[in-house]
Short mmCIF file of C-alpha atoms in Angstrom, two decimals:
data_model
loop_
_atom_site.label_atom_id
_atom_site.label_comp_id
_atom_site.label_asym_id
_atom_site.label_seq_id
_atom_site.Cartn_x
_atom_site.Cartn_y
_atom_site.Cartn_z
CA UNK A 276 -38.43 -32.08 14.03
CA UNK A 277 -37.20 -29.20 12.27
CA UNK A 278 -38.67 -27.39 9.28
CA UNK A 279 -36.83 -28.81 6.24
CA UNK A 280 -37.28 -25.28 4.63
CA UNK A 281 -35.63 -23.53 7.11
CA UNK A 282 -32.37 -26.42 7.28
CA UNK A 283 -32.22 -26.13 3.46
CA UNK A 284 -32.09 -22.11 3.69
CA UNK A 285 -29.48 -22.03 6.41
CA UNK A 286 -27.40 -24.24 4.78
CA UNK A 287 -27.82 -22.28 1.47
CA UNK A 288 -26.46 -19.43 3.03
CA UNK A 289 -23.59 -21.06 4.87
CA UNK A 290 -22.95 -22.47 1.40
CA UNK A 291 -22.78 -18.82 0.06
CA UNK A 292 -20.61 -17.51 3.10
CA UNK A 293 -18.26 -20.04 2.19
CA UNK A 294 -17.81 -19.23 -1.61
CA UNK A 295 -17.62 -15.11 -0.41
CA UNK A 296 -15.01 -15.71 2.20
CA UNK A 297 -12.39 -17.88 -0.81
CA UNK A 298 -12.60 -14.15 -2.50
CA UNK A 299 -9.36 -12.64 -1.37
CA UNK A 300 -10.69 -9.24 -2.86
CA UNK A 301 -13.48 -7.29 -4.69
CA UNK A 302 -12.84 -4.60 -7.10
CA UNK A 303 -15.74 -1.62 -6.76
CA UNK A 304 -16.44 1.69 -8.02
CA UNK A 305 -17.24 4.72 -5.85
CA UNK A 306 -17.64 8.79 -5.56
CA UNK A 307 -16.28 10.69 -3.29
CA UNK A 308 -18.88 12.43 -1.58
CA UNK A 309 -16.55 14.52 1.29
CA UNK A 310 -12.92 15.31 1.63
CA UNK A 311 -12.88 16.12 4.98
CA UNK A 312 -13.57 14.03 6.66
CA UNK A 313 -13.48 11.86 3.61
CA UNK A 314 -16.33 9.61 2.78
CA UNK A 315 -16.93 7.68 -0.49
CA UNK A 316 -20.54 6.64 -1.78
CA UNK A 317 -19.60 2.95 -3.18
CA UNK A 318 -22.37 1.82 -5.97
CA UNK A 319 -24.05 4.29 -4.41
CA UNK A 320 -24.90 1.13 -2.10
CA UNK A 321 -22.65 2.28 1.38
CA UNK A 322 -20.91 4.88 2.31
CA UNK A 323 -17.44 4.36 3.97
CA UNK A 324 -15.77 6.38 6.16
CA UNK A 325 -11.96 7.36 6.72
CA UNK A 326 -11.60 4.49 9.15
CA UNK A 327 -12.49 1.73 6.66
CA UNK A 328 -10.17 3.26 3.97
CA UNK A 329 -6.41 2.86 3.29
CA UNK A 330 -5.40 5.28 0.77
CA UNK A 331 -2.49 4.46 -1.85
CA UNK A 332 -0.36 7.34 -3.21
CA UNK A 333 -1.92 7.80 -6.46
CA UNK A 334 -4.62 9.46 -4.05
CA UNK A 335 -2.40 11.48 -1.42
CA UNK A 336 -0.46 14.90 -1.17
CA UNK A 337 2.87 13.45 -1.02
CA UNK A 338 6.11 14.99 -1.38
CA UNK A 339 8.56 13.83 -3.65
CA UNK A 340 12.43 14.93 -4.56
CA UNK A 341 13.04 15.74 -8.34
CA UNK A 342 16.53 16.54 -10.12
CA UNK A 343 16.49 19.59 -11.96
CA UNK A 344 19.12 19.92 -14.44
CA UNK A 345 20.93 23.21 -15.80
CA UNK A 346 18.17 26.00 -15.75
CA UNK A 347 18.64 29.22 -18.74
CA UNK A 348 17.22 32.32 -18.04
CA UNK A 349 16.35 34.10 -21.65
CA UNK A 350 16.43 37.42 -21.48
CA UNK A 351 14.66 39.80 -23.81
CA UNK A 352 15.04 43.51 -24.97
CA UNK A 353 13.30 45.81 -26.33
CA UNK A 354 10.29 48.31 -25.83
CA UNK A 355 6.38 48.40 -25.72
CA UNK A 356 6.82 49.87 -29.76
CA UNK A 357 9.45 47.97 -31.29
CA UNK A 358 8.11 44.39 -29.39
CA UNK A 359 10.83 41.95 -28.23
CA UNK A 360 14.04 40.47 -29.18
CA UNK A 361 15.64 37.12 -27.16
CA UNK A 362 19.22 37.59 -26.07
CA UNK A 363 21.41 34.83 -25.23
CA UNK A 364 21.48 33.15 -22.27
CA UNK A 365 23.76 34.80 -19.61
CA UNK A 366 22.93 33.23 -16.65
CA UNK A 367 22.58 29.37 -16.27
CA UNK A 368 21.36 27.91 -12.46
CA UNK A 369 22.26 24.43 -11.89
CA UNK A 370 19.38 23.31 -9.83
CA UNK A 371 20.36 19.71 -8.35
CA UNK A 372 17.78 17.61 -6.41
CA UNK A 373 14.22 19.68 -4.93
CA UNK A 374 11.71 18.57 -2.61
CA UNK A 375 8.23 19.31 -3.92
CA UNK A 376 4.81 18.55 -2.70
CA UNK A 377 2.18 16.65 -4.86
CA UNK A 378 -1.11 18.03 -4.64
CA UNK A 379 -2.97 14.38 -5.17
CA UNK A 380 -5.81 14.49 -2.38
CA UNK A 381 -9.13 13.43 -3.55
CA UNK A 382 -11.97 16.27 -3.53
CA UNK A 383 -15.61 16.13 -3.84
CA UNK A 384 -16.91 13.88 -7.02
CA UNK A 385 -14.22 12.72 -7.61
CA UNK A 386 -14.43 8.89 -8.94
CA UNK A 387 -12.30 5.99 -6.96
CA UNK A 388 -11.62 2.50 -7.83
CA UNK A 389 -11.47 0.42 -4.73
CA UNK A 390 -10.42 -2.90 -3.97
CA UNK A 391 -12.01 -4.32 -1.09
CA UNK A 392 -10.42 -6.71 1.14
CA UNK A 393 -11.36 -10.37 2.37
CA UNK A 394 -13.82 -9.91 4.84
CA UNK A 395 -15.05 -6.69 3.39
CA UNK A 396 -13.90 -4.72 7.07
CA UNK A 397 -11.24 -2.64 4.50
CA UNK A 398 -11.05 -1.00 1.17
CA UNK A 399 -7.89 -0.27 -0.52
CA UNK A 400 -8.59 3.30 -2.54
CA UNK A 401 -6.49 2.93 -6.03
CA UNK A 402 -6.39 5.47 -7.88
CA UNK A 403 -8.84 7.68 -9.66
CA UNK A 404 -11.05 6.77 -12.64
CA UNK A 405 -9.45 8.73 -15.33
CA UNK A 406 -11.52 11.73 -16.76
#
């Protein structure tokens, strides 16, 4: 006959599997720890790797396309002795739309919020804890 202690535990903690596997996600706190390859200390409990981690944009370069409008170039006179006066704009650029890279990667100690997904075999890196 089997040990009543041992039934009782293994259905505790099939009882417990259950109740962790209905929670679709997890929200967690870590610190990056390496950028390259990256690695984040989570509750300084685990350390994951780039192949457990899907990175949103809030922590990427990425590169983006902006509209400039009309751009004035000031001009200003005058010497070393008598400082500076501003002259009116002569020259106006008219910029249009610009492709420009943002410099968003994470770097060492940097803190992450991470959402970790059902299962726990991903986590889902946020955004930064603000400063």
């Amino acid at each position: 006959m089997p040990d009543a202690k041992g039934i009782i535990k293994k259905v505790h903690q099939a009882a417990v599997e259950a109740v962790e596997s209905t929670k679709p996600v997890n929200v967690c706190f870590g610190k990056v720890i390496s950028a390259s390859p990256l690695q984040i200390n989570v509750e300084q409990k685990m350390i994951l790797t780039e192949k457990q981690l899907v990175l949103s944009r809030n922590v990427t370069d990425f590169k983006t396309k902006i509209t400039a409008g009309n751009i004035k170039n000031y001009y200003y006179t005058g010497d070393v002795n008598s400082g500076t006066a501003p002259v009116s704009p002569s020259h106006v650029h008219a910029v249009g739309t610009i492709e420009v890279t943002v410099h968003n990667g994470l770097a060492v100690g940097d803190g992450v919020i991470l959402i970790r997904q059902q299962e726990g075999q991903k986590f889902i890196v946020v955004d930064r804890i603000g400063k």
